[in-house]
Short mmCIF file of C-alpha atoms in Angstrom, two decimals:
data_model
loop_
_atom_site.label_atom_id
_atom_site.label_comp_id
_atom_site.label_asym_id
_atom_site.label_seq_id
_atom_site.Cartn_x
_atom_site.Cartn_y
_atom_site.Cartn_z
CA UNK A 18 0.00 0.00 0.00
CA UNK A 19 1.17 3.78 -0.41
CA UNK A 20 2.25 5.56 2.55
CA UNK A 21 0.63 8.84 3.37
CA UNK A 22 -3.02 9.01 4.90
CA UNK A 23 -5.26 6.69 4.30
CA UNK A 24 -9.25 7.24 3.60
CA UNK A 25 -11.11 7.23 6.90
CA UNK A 26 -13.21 3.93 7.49
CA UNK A 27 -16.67 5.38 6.39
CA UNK A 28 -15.16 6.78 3.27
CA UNK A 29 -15.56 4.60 0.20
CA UNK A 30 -11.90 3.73 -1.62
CA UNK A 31 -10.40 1.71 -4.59
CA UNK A 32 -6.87 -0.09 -4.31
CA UNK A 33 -4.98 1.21 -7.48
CA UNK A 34 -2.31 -1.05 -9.35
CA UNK A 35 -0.64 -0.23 -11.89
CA UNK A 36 1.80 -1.50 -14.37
CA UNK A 37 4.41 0.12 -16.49
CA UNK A 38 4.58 -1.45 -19.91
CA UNK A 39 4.94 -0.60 -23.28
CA UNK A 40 2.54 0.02 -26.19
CA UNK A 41 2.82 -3.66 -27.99
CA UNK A 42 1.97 -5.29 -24.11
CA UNK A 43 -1.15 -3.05 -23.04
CA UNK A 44 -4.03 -4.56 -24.01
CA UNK A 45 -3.00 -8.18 -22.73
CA UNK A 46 -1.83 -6.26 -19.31
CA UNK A 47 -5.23 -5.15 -19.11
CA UNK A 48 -6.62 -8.33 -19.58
CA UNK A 49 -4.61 -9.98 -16.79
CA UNK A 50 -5.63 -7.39 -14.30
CA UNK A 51 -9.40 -7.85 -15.33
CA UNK A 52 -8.52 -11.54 -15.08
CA UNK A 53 -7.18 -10.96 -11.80
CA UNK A 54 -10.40 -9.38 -10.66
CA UNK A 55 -10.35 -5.42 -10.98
CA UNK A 56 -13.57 -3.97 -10.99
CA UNK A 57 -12.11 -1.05 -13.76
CA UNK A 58 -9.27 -0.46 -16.21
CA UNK A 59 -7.65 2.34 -17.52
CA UNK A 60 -4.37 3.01 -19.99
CA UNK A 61 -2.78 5.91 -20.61
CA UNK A 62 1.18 7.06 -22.42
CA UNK A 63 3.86 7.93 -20.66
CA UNK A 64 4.90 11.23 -20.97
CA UNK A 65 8.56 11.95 -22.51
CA UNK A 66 8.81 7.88 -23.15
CA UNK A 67 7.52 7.10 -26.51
CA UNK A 68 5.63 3.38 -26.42
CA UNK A 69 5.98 3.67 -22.60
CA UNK A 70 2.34 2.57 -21.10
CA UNK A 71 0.56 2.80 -17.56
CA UNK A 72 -2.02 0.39 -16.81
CA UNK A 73 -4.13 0.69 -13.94
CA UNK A 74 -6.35 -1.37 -12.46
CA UNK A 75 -9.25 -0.41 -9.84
CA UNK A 76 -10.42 -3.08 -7.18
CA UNK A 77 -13.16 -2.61 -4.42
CA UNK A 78 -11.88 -3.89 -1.44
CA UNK A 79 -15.29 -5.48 -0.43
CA UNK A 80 -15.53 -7.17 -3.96
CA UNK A 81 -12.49 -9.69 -2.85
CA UNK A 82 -12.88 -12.82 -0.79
CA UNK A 83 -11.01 -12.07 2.46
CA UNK A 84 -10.47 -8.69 4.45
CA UNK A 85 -7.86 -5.84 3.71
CA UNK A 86 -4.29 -6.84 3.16
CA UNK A 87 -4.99 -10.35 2.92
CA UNK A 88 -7.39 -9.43 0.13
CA UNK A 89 -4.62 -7.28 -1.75
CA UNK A 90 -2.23 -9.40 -1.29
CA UNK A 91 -4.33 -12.37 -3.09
CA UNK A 92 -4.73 -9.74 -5.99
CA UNK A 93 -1.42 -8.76 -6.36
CA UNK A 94 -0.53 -12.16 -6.67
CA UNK A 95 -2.91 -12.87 -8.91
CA UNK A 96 -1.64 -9.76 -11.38
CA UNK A 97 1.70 -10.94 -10.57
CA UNK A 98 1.09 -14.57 -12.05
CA UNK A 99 -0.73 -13.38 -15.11
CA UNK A 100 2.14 -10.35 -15.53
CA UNK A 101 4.61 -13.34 -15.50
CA UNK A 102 2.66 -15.30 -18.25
CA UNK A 103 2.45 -12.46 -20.54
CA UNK A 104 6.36 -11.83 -19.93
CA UNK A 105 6.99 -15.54 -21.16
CA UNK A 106 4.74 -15.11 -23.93
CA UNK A 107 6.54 -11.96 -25.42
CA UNK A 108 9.85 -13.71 -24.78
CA UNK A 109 8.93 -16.52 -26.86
CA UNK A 110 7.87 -13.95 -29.49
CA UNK A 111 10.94 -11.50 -29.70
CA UNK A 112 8.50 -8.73 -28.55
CA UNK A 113 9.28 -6.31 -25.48
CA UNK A 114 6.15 -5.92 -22.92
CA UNK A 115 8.59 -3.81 -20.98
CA UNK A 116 9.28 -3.11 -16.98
CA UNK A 117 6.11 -4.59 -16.29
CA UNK A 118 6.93 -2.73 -12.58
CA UNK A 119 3.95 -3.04 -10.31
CA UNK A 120 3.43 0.20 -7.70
CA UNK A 121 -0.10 -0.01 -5.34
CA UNK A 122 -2.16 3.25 -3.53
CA UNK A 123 -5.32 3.48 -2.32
CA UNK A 124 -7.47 6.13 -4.31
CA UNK A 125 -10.59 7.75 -2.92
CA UNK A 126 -13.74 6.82 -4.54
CA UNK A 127 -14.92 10.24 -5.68
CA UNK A 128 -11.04 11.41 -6.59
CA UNK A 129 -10.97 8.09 -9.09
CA UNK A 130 -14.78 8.86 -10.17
CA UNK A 131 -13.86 12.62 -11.95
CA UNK A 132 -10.26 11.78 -12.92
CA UNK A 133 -10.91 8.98 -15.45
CA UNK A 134 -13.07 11.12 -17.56
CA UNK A 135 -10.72 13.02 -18.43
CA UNK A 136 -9.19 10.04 -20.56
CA UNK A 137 -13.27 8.90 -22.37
CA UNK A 138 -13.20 11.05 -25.18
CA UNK A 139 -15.70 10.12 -28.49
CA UNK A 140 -15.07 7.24 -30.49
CA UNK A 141 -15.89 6.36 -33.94
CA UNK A 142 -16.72 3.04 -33.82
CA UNK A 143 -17.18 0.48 -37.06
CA UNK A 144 -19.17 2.28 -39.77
CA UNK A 145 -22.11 3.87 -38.05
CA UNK A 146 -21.76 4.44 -34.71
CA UNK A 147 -19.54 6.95 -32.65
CA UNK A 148 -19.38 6.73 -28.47
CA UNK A 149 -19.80 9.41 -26.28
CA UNK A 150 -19.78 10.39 -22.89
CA UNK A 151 -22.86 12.30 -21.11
CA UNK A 152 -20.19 14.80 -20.37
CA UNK A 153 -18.71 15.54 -23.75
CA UNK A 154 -20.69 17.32 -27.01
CA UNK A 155 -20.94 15.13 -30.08
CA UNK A 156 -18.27 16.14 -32.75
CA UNK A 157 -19.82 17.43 -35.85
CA UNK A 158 -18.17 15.19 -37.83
CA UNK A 159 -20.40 12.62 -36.26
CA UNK A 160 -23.39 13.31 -38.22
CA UNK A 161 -25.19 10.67 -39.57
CA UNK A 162 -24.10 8.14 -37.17
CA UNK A 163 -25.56 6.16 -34.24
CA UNK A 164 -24.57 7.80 -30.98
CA UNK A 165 -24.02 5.71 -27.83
CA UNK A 166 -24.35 7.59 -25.02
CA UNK A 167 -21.96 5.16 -22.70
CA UNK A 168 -21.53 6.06 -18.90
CA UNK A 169 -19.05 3.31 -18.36
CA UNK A 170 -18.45 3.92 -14.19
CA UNK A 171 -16.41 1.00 -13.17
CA UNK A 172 -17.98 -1.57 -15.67
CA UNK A 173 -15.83 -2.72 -18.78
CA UNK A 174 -16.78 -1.41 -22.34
CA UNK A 175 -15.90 2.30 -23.56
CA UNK A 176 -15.41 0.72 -26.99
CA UNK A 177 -11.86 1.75 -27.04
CA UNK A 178 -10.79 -2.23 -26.85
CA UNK A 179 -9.99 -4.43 -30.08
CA UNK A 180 -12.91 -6.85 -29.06
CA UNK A 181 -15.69 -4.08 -28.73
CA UNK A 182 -14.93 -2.49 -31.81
CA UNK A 183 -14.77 -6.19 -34.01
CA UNK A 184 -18.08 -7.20 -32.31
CA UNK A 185 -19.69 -3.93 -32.78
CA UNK A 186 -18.15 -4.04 -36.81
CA UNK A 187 -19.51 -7.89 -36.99
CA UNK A 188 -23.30 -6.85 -35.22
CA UNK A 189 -23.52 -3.90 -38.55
CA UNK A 190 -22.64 -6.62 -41.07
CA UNK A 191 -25.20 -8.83 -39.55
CA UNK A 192 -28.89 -8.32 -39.79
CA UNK A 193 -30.60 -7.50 -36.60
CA UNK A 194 -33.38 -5.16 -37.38
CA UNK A 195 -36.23 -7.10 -35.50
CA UNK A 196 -34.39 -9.43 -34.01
CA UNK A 197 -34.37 -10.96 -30.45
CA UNK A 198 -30.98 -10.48 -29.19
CA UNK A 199 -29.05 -11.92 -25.97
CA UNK A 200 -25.44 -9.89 -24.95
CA UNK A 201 -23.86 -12.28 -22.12
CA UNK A 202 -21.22 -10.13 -20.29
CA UNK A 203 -22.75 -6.74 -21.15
CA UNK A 204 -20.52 -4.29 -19.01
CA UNK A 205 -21.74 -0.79 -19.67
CA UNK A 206 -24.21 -2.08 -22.21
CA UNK A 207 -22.78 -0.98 -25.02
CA UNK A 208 -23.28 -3.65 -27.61
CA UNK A 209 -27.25 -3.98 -26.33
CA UNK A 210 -27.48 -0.31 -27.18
CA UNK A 211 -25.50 -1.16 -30.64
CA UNK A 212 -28.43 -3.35 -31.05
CA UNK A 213 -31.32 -1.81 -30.13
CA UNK A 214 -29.71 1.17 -32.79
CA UNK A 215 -29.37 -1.52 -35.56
CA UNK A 216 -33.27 -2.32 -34.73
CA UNK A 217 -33.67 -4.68 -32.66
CA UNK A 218 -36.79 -5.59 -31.05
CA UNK A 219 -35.96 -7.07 -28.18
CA UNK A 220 -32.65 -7.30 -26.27
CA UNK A 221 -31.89 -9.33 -23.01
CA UNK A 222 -28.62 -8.06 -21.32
CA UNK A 223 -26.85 -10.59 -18.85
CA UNK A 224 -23.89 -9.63 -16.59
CA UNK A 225 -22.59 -11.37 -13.36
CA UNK A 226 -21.29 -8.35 -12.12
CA UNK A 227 -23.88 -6.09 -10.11
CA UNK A 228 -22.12 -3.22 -10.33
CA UNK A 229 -22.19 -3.37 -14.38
CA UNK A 230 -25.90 -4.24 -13.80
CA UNK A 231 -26.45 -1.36 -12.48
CA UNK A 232 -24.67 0.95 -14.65
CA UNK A 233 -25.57 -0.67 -17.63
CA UNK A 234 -29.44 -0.17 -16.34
CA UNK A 235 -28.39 3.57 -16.30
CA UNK A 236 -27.69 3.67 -19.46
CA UNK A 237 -30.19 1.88 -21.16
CA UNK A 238 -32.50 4.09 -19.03
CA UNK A 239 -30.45 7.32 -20.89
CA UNK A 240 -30.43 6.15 -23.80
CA UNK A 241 -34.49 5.87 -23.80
CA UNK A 242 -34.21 2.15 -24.43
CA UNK A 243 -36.23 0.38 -21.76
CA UNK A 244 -38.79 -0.58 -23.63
CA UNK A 245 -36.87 -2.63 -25.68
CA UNK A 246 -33.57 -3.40 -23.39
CA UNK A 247 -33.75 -5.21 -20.08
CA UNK A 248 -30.50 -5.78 -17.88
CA UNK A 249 -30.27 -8.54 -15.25
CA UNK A 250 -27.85 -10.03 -13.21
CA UNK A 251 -27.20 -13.82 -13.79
CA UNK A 252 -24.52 -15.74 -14.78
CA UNK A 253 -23.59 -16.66 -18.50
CA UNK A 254 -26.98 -18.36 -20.10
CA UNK A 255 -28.87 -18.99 -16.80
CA UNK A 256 -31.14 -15.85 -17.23
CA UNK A 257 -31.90 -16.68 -20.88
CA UNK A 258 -32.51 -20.26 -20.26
CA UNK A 259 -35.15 -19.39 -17.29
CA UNK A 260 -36.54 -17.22 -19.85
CA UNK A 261 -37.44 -19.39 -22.71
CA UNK A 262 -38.12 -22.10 -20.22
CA UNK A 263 -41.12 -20.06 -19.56
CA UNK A 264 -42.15 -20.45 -22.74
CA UNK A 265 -40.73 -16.79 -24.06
CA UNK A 266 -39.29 -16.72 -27.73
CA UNK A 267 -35.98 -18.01 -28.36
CA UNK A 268 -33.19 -15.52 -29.14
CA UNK A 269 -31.70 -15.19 -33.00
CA UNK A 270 -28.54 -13.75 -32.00
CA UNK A 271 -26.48 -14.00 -28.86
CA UNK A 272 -23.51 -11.97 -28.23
CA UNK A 273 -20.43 -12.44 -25.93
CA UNK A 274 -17.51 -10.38 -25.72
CA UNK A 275 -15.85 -12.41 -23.16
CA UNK A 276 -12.09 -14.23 -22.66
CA UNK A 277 -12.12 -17.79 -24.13
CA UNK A 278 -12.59 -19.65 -20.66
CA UNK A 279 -16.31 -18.46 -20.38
CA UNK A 280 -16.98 -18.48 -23.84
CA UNK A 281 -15.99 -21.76 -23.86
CA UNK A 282 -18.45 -22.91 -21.70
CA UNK A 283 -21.44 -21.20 -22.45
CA UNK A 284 -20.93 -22.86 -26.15
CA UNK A 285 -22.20 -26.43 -25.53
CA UNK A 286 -25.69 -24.71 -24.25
CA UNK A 287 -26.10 -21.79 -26.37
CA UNK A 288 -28.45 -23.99 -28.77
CA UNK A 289 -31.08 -23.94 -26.17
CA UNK A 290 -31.45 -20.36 -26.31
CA UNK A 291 -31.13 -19.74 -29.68
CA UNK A 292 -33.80 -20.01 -32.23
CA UNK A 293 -33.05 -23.09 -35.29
CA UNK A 294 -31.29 -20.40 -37.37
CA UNK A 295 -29.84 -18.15 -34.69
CA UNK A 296 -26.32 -16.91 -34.92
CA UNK A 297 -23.34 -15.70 -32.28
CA UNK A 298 -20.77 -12.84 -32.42
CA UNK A 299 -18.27 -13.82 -30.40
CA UNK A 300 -15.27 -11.74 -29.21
CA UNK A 301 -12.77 -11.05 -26.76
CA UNK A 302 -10.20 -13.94 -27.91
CA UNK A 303 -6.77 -13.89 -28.74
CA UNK A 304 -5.37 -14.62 -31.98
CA UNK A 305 -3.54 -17.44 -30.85
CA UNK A 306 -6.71 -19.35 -29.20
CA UNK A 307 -8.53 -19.21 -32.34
CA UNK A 308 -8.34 -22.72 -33.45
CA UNK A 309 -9.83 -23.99 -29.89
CA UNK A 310 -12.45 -21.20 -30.53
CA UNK A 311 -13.53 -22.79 -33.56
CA UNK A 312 -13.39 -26.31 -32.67
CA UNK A 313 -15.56 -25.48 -29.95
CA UNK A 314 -18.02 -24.11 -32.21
CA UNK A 315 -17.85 -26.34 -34.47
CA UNK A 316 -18.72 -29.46 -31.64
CA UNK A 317 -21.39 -27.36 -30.32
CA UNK A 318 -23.34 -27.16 -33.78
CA UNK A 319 -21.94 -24.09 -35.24
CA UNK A 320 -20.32 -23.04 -38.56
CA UNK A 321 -18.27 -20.22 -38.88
CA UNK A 322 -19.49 -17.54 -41.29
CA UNK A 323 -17.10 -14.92 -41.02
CA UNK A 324 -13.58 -13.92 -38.75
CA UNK A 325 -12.17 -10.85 -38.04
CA UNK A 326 -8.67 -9.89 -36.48
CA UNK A 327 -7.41 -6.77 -34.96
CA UNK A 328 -4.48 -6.26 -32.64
CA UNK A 329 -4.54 -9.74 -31.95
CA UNK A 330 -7.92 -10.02 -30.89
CA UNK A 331 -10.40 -12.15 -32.96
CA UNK A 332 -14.70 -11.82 -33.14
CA UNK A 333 -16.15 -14.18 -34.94
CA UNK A 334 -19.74 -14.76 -36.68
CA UNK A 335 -21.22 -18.50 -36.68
CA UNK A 336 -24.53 -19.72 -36.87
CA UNK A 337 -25.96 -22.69 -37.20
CA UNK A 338 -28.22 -22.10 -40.45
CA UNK A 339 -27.72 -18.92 -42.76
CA UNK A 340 -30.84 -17.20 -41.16
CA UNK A 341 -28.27 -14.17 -40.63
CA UNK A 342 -25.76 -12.56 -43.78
CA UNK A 343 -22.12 -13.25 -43.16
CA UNK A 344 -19.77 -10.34 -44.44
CA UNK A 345 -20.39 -9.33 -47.84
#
């Protein structure tokens, strides 16, 4: 922990980590320390070291098993394990992921809350959309496109990550208008409110986390969605499966922009949600796991229509009958 003085007991405080890396390592630094458990993510350049890169990861001390430095300590070693991984991996390659130095503080809640926006700026995003915070104007040079109003908080999904941006590029290539749609891992919602932009009638957003529950709620409720959006907290394909258990329409799409491991498992089951023709954009996997992606997919029932790379990150488009238009 940093020295100085701490936050008094009935004030509400993150544990910071970061990581000094370098431009070529951020991303997959930023997925060990979500792997590790943070509750929010942030990169930003070094200034005066060109390809020099700060990670940081946010934790809520009462969102860890255990109490105070116990707790931290369990995380850091948890960063620690997946910082060495990614160390071995770049080795192997001939690629620098650089220092990868570790330093720790603890950050008061409402100090963390206004300093992050200063790095959310609007995004263009695949062909038609562009993301912007409640707190910034919409560039003029965003006219004509979809605006996502995205309040992130602490929940994952600005759209500034490789996987966001291929699943939002593989949901515009893929008809939805109309379509019942299921987003498993939602974060701040942002590919539901893709959705519901592209038409979509209905759209069931699942997330484990209750803290991107609620914040994805809030902005669905912005966004003037509510009708057509509902967010609920459940794990992977539980809330869906409840749902058409009850005898409510199957879905014909389902998207997950997770890491493999869940992805993995929510495969062998996603047939019972989906209708006979129904299709999944998938995202969130690294280059280098795409062949046990696709054998997965194709022992669960599903062909791959189309693949997209970027950065090293793969989304993919399978269904299991061409109900929905691969890539032109």
């Amino acid at each position: 922990m940093s020295e100085g003085c701490a936050p008094s007991e009935a004030e509400s405080f993150w544990w910071e980590v970061c990581v000094l890396t370098r431009e070529a390592a951020w991303e997959a630094v930023s997925e060990a320390l979500r792997s590790a458990g943070a509750d929010g993510v942030r990169a930003e350049a070094v200034p005066g070291d060109g390809g020099a890169m700060r990670v940081c990861a946010y934790v809520l001390p009462h969102g860890r098993e255990g109490e105070g430095e116990d707790a931290f300590a369990a995380f850091l070693a948890d960063v620690r394990a997946g910082l060495g991984r990614i160390e071995r991996a770049f080795a192997e390659l001939g690629l620098d992921a650089g220092p990868l130095h570790v330093s720790s503080r603890e950050v008061r809640e409402a100090d963390w809350a206004e300093a992050w926006k200063a790095f959310f700026v609007p995004l263009f995003l695949g062909k038609t959309f562009v993301v912007v915070p409640p707190w910034r104007d919409v560039p003029p040079e965003a006219e004509g496109r979809h605006v996502l109003r995205i309040d992130p908080g602490m929940a994952f999904g600005t759209g500034h990550h490789p996987s966001t941006a291929l699943a939002v590029e593989l949901l515009e290539a893929t008809r939805v208008f109309g379509a019942r749609v299921l987003d498993v891992g939602t974060g701040s919602g942002i590919l539901a409110l893709a959705a519901c932009a592209l038409g979509a009638q209905e759209v069931l957003a699942v997330d484990v986390d209750p803290l991107a529950v609620r914040v994805a709620r809030e902005n669905v409720a912005a966004a003037g969605v509510s009708a057509r959006a509902r967010v609920v907290e459940g794990d992977l394909l539980n809330p869906a499966r409840e749902r058409v258990e009850a005898g409510a329409p199957p879905f014909d799409l389902l998207l997950a922009n997770l890491l493999l491991e869940p992805i993995l498992r929510l495969l062998p089951e996603a047939s019972e949600v989906l209708a006979p023709e129904g299709a999944l954009i998938l995202s969130g996997v690294l280059r280098s796991e795409r062949e046990t992606l696709e054998a997965s997919l194709a022992a669960s029932g599903f062909a791959v229509r189309a693949v997209r790379e970027r950065e090293g990150w793969v989304g993919v488009l399978a269904a299991r009958a061409p109900a929905l238009r691969s890539l032109p």
